[in-house]
Amino acid sequence: MSKVQNTYLFAKGREFPSFEGMTKDEMKSLLGGKGYGLYLMHCVLDLACPVVLNLPTFHAHGLDENGRLPQDIVADVRAGLADMEQVTGKKLGDPVNPLLLSARSGAKFSMPGMMDTVLNIGLTDAIVDTLAKGELERFWLDSYRRLLQMYGDVVEQIHEDGEDPFEKVLHTFKAERNAETDLDLTGADLRELISRYKAVYVRNDREFPQDPVEQVVRSAEAVFRSWGNERAVFTRSLEGISDALGTAVNLQEMVFGNKSVRSATGVYFTRDKATGIKSEDKLDGTVLFQAQGEDVVAGIRNSLPMEALLEHPDPAFHAIYHEMKETGTRLEEFLGNMQDTEFTIEEQDGHPVLFWLQIRDGKRSAKAESVIAANLCDEGIITREQAVMQVNPERFEELLFPQLNPAARDAATVITSGSAASPGAASGMVVFTQDKALELAEQGKPVILVTVMTSQEDVKGMKASEAILTSTGTKVSHAAIMATAWGIPAVVGASEISIDRAAKAFTANGFTVKEGDVITVCGTKGGVYLGEVATIIPEDLDPRAQQIIDWAHEIKALDVRANAEAGETQAAYDNGARGIGLFRTEHMFLGDRLPFIQEVLFGNDEAKAKVALEKIFEISKGDFAQSMRIMDGYGVTIRLLDAPLHEFFSHDADMEREENPMLGHRSVRMAITHPAIPRTQIRAVLEAAYELKVEGLDPKPEIEIPLVVVPTEVAAILAVTTEIATELHAKYGVWVPYALGIMVETPAAALQGEAMVAALREQLPGVAPEAHPVHGFASFGTNDLTQTTLAISRDDADKFLPLYVEQGFFAHHPFVSIDPRVERMVKIFVDEARAVDPEFEIFICGEHGGDVYTIERLHLIGLTGISMSPGKVYRSILKAAQSQIVHPRA
Amino acid sequence: MSKVQNTYLFAKGREFPSFEGMTKDEMKSLLGGKGYGLYLMHCVLDLACPVVLNLPTFHAHGLDENGRLPQDIVADVRAGLADMEQVTGKKLGDPVNPLLLSARSGAKFSMPGMMDTVLNIGLTDAIVDTLAKGELERFWLDSYRRLLQMYGDVVEQIHEDGEDPFEKVLHTFKAERNAETDLDLTGADLRELISRYKAVYVRNDREFPQDPVEQVVRSAEAVFRSWGNERAVFTRSLEGISDALGTAVNLQEMVFGNKSVRSATGVYFTRDKATGIKSEDKLDGTVLFQAQGEDVVAGIRNSLPMEALLEHPDPAFHAIYHEMKETGTRLEEFLGNMQDTEFTIEEQDGHPVLFWLQIRDGKRSAKAESVIAANLCDEGIITREQAVMQVNPERFEELLFPQLNPAARDAATVITSGSAASPGAASGMVVFTQDKALELAEQGKPVILVTVMTSQEDVKGMKASEAILTSTGTKVSHAAIMATAWGIPAVVGASEISIDRAAKAFTANGFTVKEGDVITVCGTKGGVYLGEVATIIPEDLDPRAQQIIDWAHEIKALDVRANAEAGETQAAYDNGARGIGLFRTEHMFLGDRLPFIQEVLFGNDEAKAKVALEKIFEISKGDFAQSMRIMDGYGVTIRLLDAPLHEFFSHDADMEREENPMLGHRSVRMAITHPAIPRTQIRAVLEAAYELKVEGLDPKPEIEIPLVVVPTEVAAILAVTTEIATELHAKYGVWVPYALGIMVETPAAALQGEAMVAALREQLPGVAPEAHPVHGFASFGTNDLTQTTLAISRDDADKFLPLYVEQGFFAHHPFVSIDPRVERMVKIFVDEARAVDPEFEIFICGEHGGDVYTIERLHLIGLTGISMSPGKVYRSILKAAQSQIVHPRA
């Protein structure tokens, strides 16, 4: 790798710096994103672009205690400036032909507006005196005024009573002169303004340097320092950008879009950033005549569409329009992505001359993302893999949920907000109880369940609701997980809400909302609004988006299944899931069906219990058959009853309350102590499969044992499955293959890969080989595995875990993305199990299965597949494909 | 190794079988314990011992479906019998000189009385007809009568209405004849009895075989089958003896202690089994003239002391007495242990002849165990190591606790029983509340706290009690662990008890016990008695027992510390603990001190909180200083507050109730969210040490962080310890070294050995090196580690864990002995930590630290030391030494 330099000069006619041996990513780390773009424009694409001296990112960490660049670096900057003089033929401080510069920040990852910029560096009293004598008097005076203002703000950080005094002076002065915009100020006005600006310096005991080199160096230092300003630090913490990266400073020769009415500045996107379409007769972008870059952003005057260039009386502008369009195509072909560009047109010797100031991969809407990627691929510019890589898996979901109409949202009254726990938006009448929810829903009225928190018992009420709002909980609480699973919008942890169930009302921020009042909940952003707010309901998946998913399907190495019960299976299949990774059987015991299980568990009438079990059997069999029918030919993993006993009591009955129910008498432990229940469930799974087989279908039932800690538990269940399979064979005269597996959700199970595989493969003496599972499997329940590995109860973590995450005790929220310690548990199991049986099937079915960070980690570990709520199937297919592209697996 | 034979003949004058290449243990497995003893007597010690044909243990598993020996084995038995005929000059079935045999069981581990025996095999109608014509008429008839009875019972298993018909016939017949004992029956009586016995066979459709070989083979088969009888299976399950071992059958030539008045049988112990003393003029044992072995056991007549032989008119018996005493010495010298022997004296040709029938290491009292071992060592017979190996660590504790006087106990009225949770016995007045306990205790009255279960809040009441009785819970419940720690007898899980707190009474089995009534609780055996039952209070540790402990101290590789607070430290030191492995700081916040911590946690007056913290500081410092003073020069590990918030509420306040408090907001998490508390504790630990240092002592404070899951938690505490150390250095002008460590009680911590060691070694910039810990350490909290690894809450496990243990899902109770999965966690941590730092100190301080199985496992893994409640220090020192002897560690 070539030696890192203290400065890099990008200029036509000079030898380009060498970055031999560096990757694109390393170059971006060194030069910053903007610096890398400038490198490309100069050294690769040969665009018209003003000369640039890049001061790389590492200087941001090399400032001395006064925030100054060390002397040897300053010497290199001086040498670089001298080079720029030579290249441009201009000279710093020359009153006739001065070299003027901008100093712009540019970190590896773009943080628009977060750091500082100084323009027009190099102007001095002497230069302005000279140049302002010509016809551009106003232009030079205005440029100098801007420099004084920016330098005072950015470099000297002059504030008076916490305000920017220059802005105040300008505002007062414009009022005095009855000037509506800057353009209304005359040359004399501007001279007066400059003198008032200088007075600001004087009364703050500062001096504006008349040495252009000092201006440059001080400006560069200030921009470097702005890496550490509050806004930038906050933005980085939000977006997960490392503090260690630093920003670069780009010292670029000024070109002036504000030089004359035949000068302009603007931004141009090579495709439409909203629709993704590349139109032949309409370019996406804006142009602003006689303006500098920041004026476009500030929106001080109406900007014009790009086609304004075509309508200009001077055909030279038409040529510029066509040149930009052709260059856009060339950029895309070269860079393989839609580009967001900044440009300036400066009148030179009476002719408009186009300069490109910046290019970068353009930000775009979620919808445009797929359209652009798929079209670029169809156009032969990028490969399928590259197209898949261009689509953000998490944003993909935005295509699917009803969203608030942005205009309606902005006009709506905000009651409060909370965690955006399940995406989508919906309006409905507020209810506080399940009964009321069901009552109104039956009348066809949309309802929103508002409660402190939800539990298994609220399932029917939740399902009957358009949206869910809770005052406690987090994105990983029951309400959030269930709502996500069912695709119901939810906002949780809206802690400003105070619910008075007796009064049938909640209050928040002075609003009182009563039962029956209509509110709107936005689970995508977390807002809660008074009344009904209009939503936009997306059409079917855009064909281009479907194309991306289809390619991802072909590429990915991980199987993608869904966590779904009978009623959700079709949606899961439609979203692309092939197989069910977790069919929870708890819910089939709730609601109307609760009395049956209560009879079995707590009744003391054996005959009634038998009847109840028969009911459970029939209901279960029907549900299992429905899923296996839809997922014909694909595995359907049905988990045996996982819930603790106490969940089958009502909220009020607190008898049997366990100290730590999470570590209590539940799951396979219940199966061992109450064997009639797993026996009924296993019979229902297998008989459903036998019936489908007789119909000619290809059911693939997979029975999963929850909370296993010892192989002997597997042996106990295996005895039952083989017995029932043998009975069914006698009844139906065929064998239907089935699989038996364990849920790995305890450290004990994770540490016994070898023993668990052996237990699943055990051949029982005297039992037909065909009565045994065709194969064993394991599926990680990473919620519980996280709880046990970290000794953190998800339900109790709100008191300390947010603080832990915020203060960096954990790198990320362990219930959102897999914790490294849990990941190690996973790896220990996988390595041991695969050492015994390289084909052993291993899945994940915890909510982590739909988390993009986690998916990549699991791809690397070598899992067979992942499973997640139906709403996260798309993102998971995409992320699985991206993981395979980045880290190909055989 | 020589080939295993189907039979082994041990007989003088014949070549002894070869066991080349087999260990003593393997020989015992093959021949059984009794068979091995017979081998020694014949082949090694050359004792007078009747010839034996041993049928080894594996035959017990080789019987066919009818319980018969396979034909080839029978052939080998026949050949062995032919050999015996040759050796003895007697013949099976010979009416003049018949070879008569016993068939005795003998498994590897002795299970006295659990399996079957048949004596006098070989007698037939024809033989008895002939021999009963001589002067021994009664003897031969009685011997035949016994054979018919035993064969009918053991081999034919003849029962009538569930009773033994032979015993019934005998009883009726003796009544008819007015015979008080068997000896009162005449020859004619016995002939009549034999005919009635034969009638029993006939009416049960059985036949007594007149072929002696058939008698032998059928008897041997029956004894083999008795390995599987209900009694034997149950005993094995109780004592943890493997079903796979099997019993051997020893066919031994009969000698007859019942042949004449000058014949006898008896047992002889080479030292006193109660005191351990080897007396010169009194042998421990009994002799019974004219009797067979089972008569001694059955106690049908008064047996005599061994010295009866010396008082016999025939000096030949005196010689036998001296021969036995000398042989006893020889046996001990050879076998290195006290021997329990069986002998028979048979009159032959008018002379009493001594035969040794059995030798084995003798069972003895807990007290005798140490005395014998220490004395054998002092006598030069065994080494210190062998002496230490002879003492059972768990029985050693019996020396220390008050025990019920056995006679008084047998006479007392039993109310109920429960789990023997903390050894010792005590009487006192029943109380049901802490307040009442304290009230009566203050009046000097002994009280026994009777409650459903105990919690942290009952600590003062528990400490004020002589004993504790709970109706729920197990040996690992709070009550049990705390009682053991404090040496208070406790019975828990006495589920027959029903407590009515309102009525101030409990009932059980028809008894009603009111507040103030006196009961006695035996925590050693689990009994609960009405009124006061006399106890025996042991003296100071017997000097011989102390000698064993002293040797064990020198031998062991593991450091042995105690889990003790200030008040228990002296007792811990006296018991041999060197260092405190766990000083819990929870209790210092309870009782009188509770209001202080409540003020800090829940008050909203900052000034008051500050005062409360100062109080906590002073109290804590005093307690810490007391422990470090007693343990001067040894490490004292003080754990930062471990309790969850809710423990500082009263029982009634259920606000802040967590779903899973075990996985909740507690321990280091509390320290992070409420930093004033750890800061106060750390200051108290370190300042106590500084004060002692100034006094000239050598305090070794060790600060322990509970429930660590990420290294960043260590960093947070390290910042505080170094800051406080720096302050104290400024105040005292010296540096007092301290250690900082983590409690490893989560899988997350266990998986991060390397990272945790690194975090503990971190040198903070700008902080003096001396302000840092002198070393890091870790201590396993295996209670919590077991809970998290197995996802089993100790408090909730009663519903399924007993069933799991009983049905073999777990090999042993995971909260009593370390579970293999938890052990793997331990090993992962130790291996990783030691790879980074081979000297890194690693301890255990959970209750497993005092469990003998666990101690050996941890010795093997290479822990630095172990720590347990003071009452278990002796056993732990012993077990640590034994582990080192069996598995020497460098």
Tab-separated table of N, CA, C and O in Angstrom, chain B residues 191-227:
chain	number	residue	atom	x	y	z
B	191	ARG	N	-38.084	-84.983	63.236
B	191	ARG	CA	-38.549	-85.863	62.149
B	191	ARG	C	-39.983	-85.492	61.770
B	191	ARG	O	-40.330	-85.416	60.591
B	192	GLU	N	-40.802	-85.228	62.774
B	192	GLU	CA	-42.182	-84.846	62.518
B	192	GLU	C	-42.218	-83.496	61.765
B	192	GLU	O	-42.962	-83.311	60.808
B	193	LEU	N	-41.341	-82.562	62.228
B	193	LEU	CA	-41.287	-81.241	61.602
B	193	LEU	C	-40.901	-81.374	60.119
B	193	LEU	O	-41.487	-80.745	59.239
B	194	ILE	N	-39.873	-82.228	59.858
B	194	ILE	CA	-39.441	-82.442	58.471
B	194	ILE	C	-40.600	-82.970	57.635
B	194	ILE	O	-40.826	-82.527	56.501
B	195	SER	N	-41.365	-83.832	58.209
B	195	SER	CA	-42.460	-84.392	57.426
B	195	SER	C	-43.525	-83.324	57.181
B	195	SER	O	-44.121	-83.237	56.106
B	196	ARG	N	-43.763	-82.457	58.158
B	196	ARG	CA	-44.724	-81.362	57.937
B	196	ARG	C	-44.192	-80.372	56.879
B	196	ARG	O	-44.944	-79.839	56.068
B	197	TYR	N	-42.859	-80.129	56.898
B	197	TYR	CA	-42.261	-79.241	55.883
B	197	TYR	C	-42.467	-79.851	54.490
B	197	TYR	O	-42.778	-79.138	53.518
B	198	LYS	N	-42.249	-81.155	54.399
B	198	LYS	CA	-42.418	-81.802	53.082
B	198	LYS	C	-43.856	-81.661	52.607
B	198	LYS	O	-44.124	-81.529	51.414
B	199	ALA	N	-44.786	-81.693	53.567
B	199	ALA	CA	-46.208	-81.538	53.211
B	199	ALA	C	-46.463	-80.153	52.608
B	199	ALA	O	-47.303	-79.985	51.722
B	200	VAL	N	-45.724	-79.177	53.128
B	200	VAL	CA	-45.855	-77.833	52.552
B	200	VAL	C	-45.474	-77.862	51.068
B	200	VAL	O	-46.152	-77.298	50.211
B	201	TYR	N	-44.330	-78.535	50.767
B	201	TYR	CA	-43.915	-78.660	49.361
B	201	TYR	C	-45.029	-79.294	48.542
B	201	TYR	O	-45.398	-78.806	47.466
B	202	VAL	N	-45.573	-80.389	49.055
B	202	VAL	CA	-46.558	-81.155	48.281
B	202	VAL	C	-47.799	-80.303	48.002
B	202	VAL	O	-48.252	-80.198	46.865
B	203	ARG	N	-48.293	-79.648	49.072
B	203	ARG	CA	-49.530	-78.903	48.831
B	203	ARG	C	-49.299	-77.671	47.956
B	203	ARG	O	-50.235	-77.092	47.425
B	204	ASN	N	-48.022	-77.266	47.805
B	204	ASN	CA	-47.723	-76.167	46.882
B	204	ASN	C	-47.228	-76.691	45.526
B	204	ASN	O	-46.686	-75.931	44.733
B	205	ASP	N	-47.351	-78.012	45.329
B	205	ASP	CA	-47.004	-78.593	44.041
B	205	ASP	C	-45.534	-78.398	43.701
B	205	ASP	O	-45.178	-78.155	42.547
B	206	ARG	N	-44.703	-78.482	44.709
B	206	ARG	CA	-43.258	-78.378	44.484
B	206	ARG	C	-42.594	-79.652	44.966
B	206	ARG	O	-43.198	-80.443	45.649
B	207	GLU	N	-41.333	-79.760	44.580
B	207	GLU	CA	-40.597	-80.954	44.992
B	207	GLU	C	-39.236	-80.534	45.497
B	207	GLU	O	-38.594	-79.679	44.884
B	208	PHE	N	-38.802	-81.079	46.614
B	208	PHE	CA	-37.447	-80.808	47.082
B	208	PHE	C	-36.519	-81.818	46.427
B	208	PHE	O	-36.694	-83.016	46.601
B	209	PRO	N	-35.535	-81.322	45.644
B	209	PRO	CA	-34.715	-82.262	44.876
B	209	PRO	C	-33.802	-83.097	45.768
B	209	PRO	O	-33.153	-82.555	46.673
B	210	GLN	N	-33.742	-84.376	45.481
B	210	GLN	CA	-32.855	-85.271	46.242
B	210	GLN	C	-31.491	-85.372	45.568
B	210	GLN	O	-30.612	-86.075	46.051
B	211	ASP	N	-31.326	-84.628	44.462
B	211	ASP	CA	-30.001	-84.598	43.797
B	211	ASP	C	-29.225	-83.396	44.335
B	211	ASP	O	-29.606	-82.237	44.100
B	212	PRO	N	-28.117	-83.626	45.064
B	212	PRO	CA	-27.374	-82.505	45.667
B	212	PRO	C	-26.923	-81.486	44.617
B	212	PRO	O	-26.936	-80.284	44.878
B	213	VAL	N	-26.524	-81.925	43.434
B	213	VAL	CA	-26.058	-80.973	42.428
B	213	VAL	C	-27.201	-80.058	42.002
B	213	VAL	O	-27.027	-78.861	41.824
B	214	GLU	N	-28.393	-80.658	41.845
B	214	GLU	CA	-29.534	-79.819	41.484
B	214	GLU	C	-29.796	-78.791	42.588
B	214	GLU	O	-30.074	-77.617	42.318
B	215	GLN	N	-29.676	-79.240	43.858
B	215	GLN	CA	-29.830	-78.287	44.977
B	215	GLN	C	-28.856	-77.115	44.832
B	215	GLN	O	-29.218	-75.950	44.992
B	216	VAL	N	-27.587	-77.464	44.519
B	216	VAL	CA	-26.554	-76.426	44.419
B	216	VAL	C	-26.900	-75.447	43.296
B	216	VAL	O	-26.910	-74.218	43.475
B	217	VAL	N	-27.178	-75.992	42.113
B	217	VAL	CA	-27.407	-75.145	40.952
B	217	VAL	C	-28.644	-74.276	41.165
B	217	VAL	O	-28.624	-73.062	40.920
B	218	ARG	N	-29.733	-74.872	41.644
B	218	ARG	CA	-30.964	-74.095	41.855
B	218	ARG	C	-30.758	-73.016	42.919
B	218	ARG	O	-31.281	-71.912	42.825
B	219	SER	N	-29.966	-73.360	43.949
B	219	SER	CA	-29.704	-72.376	45.010
B	219	SER	C	-28.885	-71.207	44.463
B	219	SER	O	-29.168	-70.035	44.738
B	220	ALA	N	-27.852	-71.552	43.694
B	220	ALA	CA	-27.012	-70.496	43.118
B	220	ALA	C	-27.849	-69.571	42.240
B	220	ALA	O	-27.753	-68.342	42.329
B	221	GLU	N	-28.698	-70.165	41.433
B	221	GLU	CA	-29.556	-69.355	40.558
B	221	GLU	C	-30.450	-68.428	41.384
B	221	GLU	O	-30.635	-67.248	41.053
B	222	ALA	N	-30.989	-68.975	42.457
B	222	ALA	CA	-31.887	-68.162	43.290
B	222	ALA	C	-31.128	-66.983	43.901
B	222	ALA	O	-31.653	-65.864	43.979
B	223	VAL	N	-29.895	-67.253	44.339
B	223	VAL	CA	-29.117	-66.156	44.930
B	223	VAL	C	-28.793	-65.110	43.866
B	223	VAL	O	-28.889	-63.903	44.107
B	224	PHE	N	-28.419	-65.566	42.670
B	224	PHE	CA	-28.198	-64.600	41.577
B	224	PHE	C	-29.449	-63.761	41.339
B	224	PHE	O	-29.391	-62.554	41.172
B	225	ARG	N	-30.599	-64.448	41.309
B	225	ARG	CA	-31.856	-63.720	41.041
B	225	ARG	C	-32.159	-62.692	42.127
B	225	ARG	O	-32.790	-61.665	41.866
B	226	SER	N	-31.679	-62.966	43.343
B	226	SER	CA	-32.022	-62.061	44.451
B	226	SER	C	-31.368	-60.681	44.288
B	226	SER	O	-31.722	-59.737	44.983
B	227	TRP	N	-30.396	-60.576	43.326
B	227	TRP	CA	-29.858	-59.243	42.977
B	227	TRP	C	-30.990	-58.311	42.525
B	227	TRP	O	-30.945	-57.105	42.741
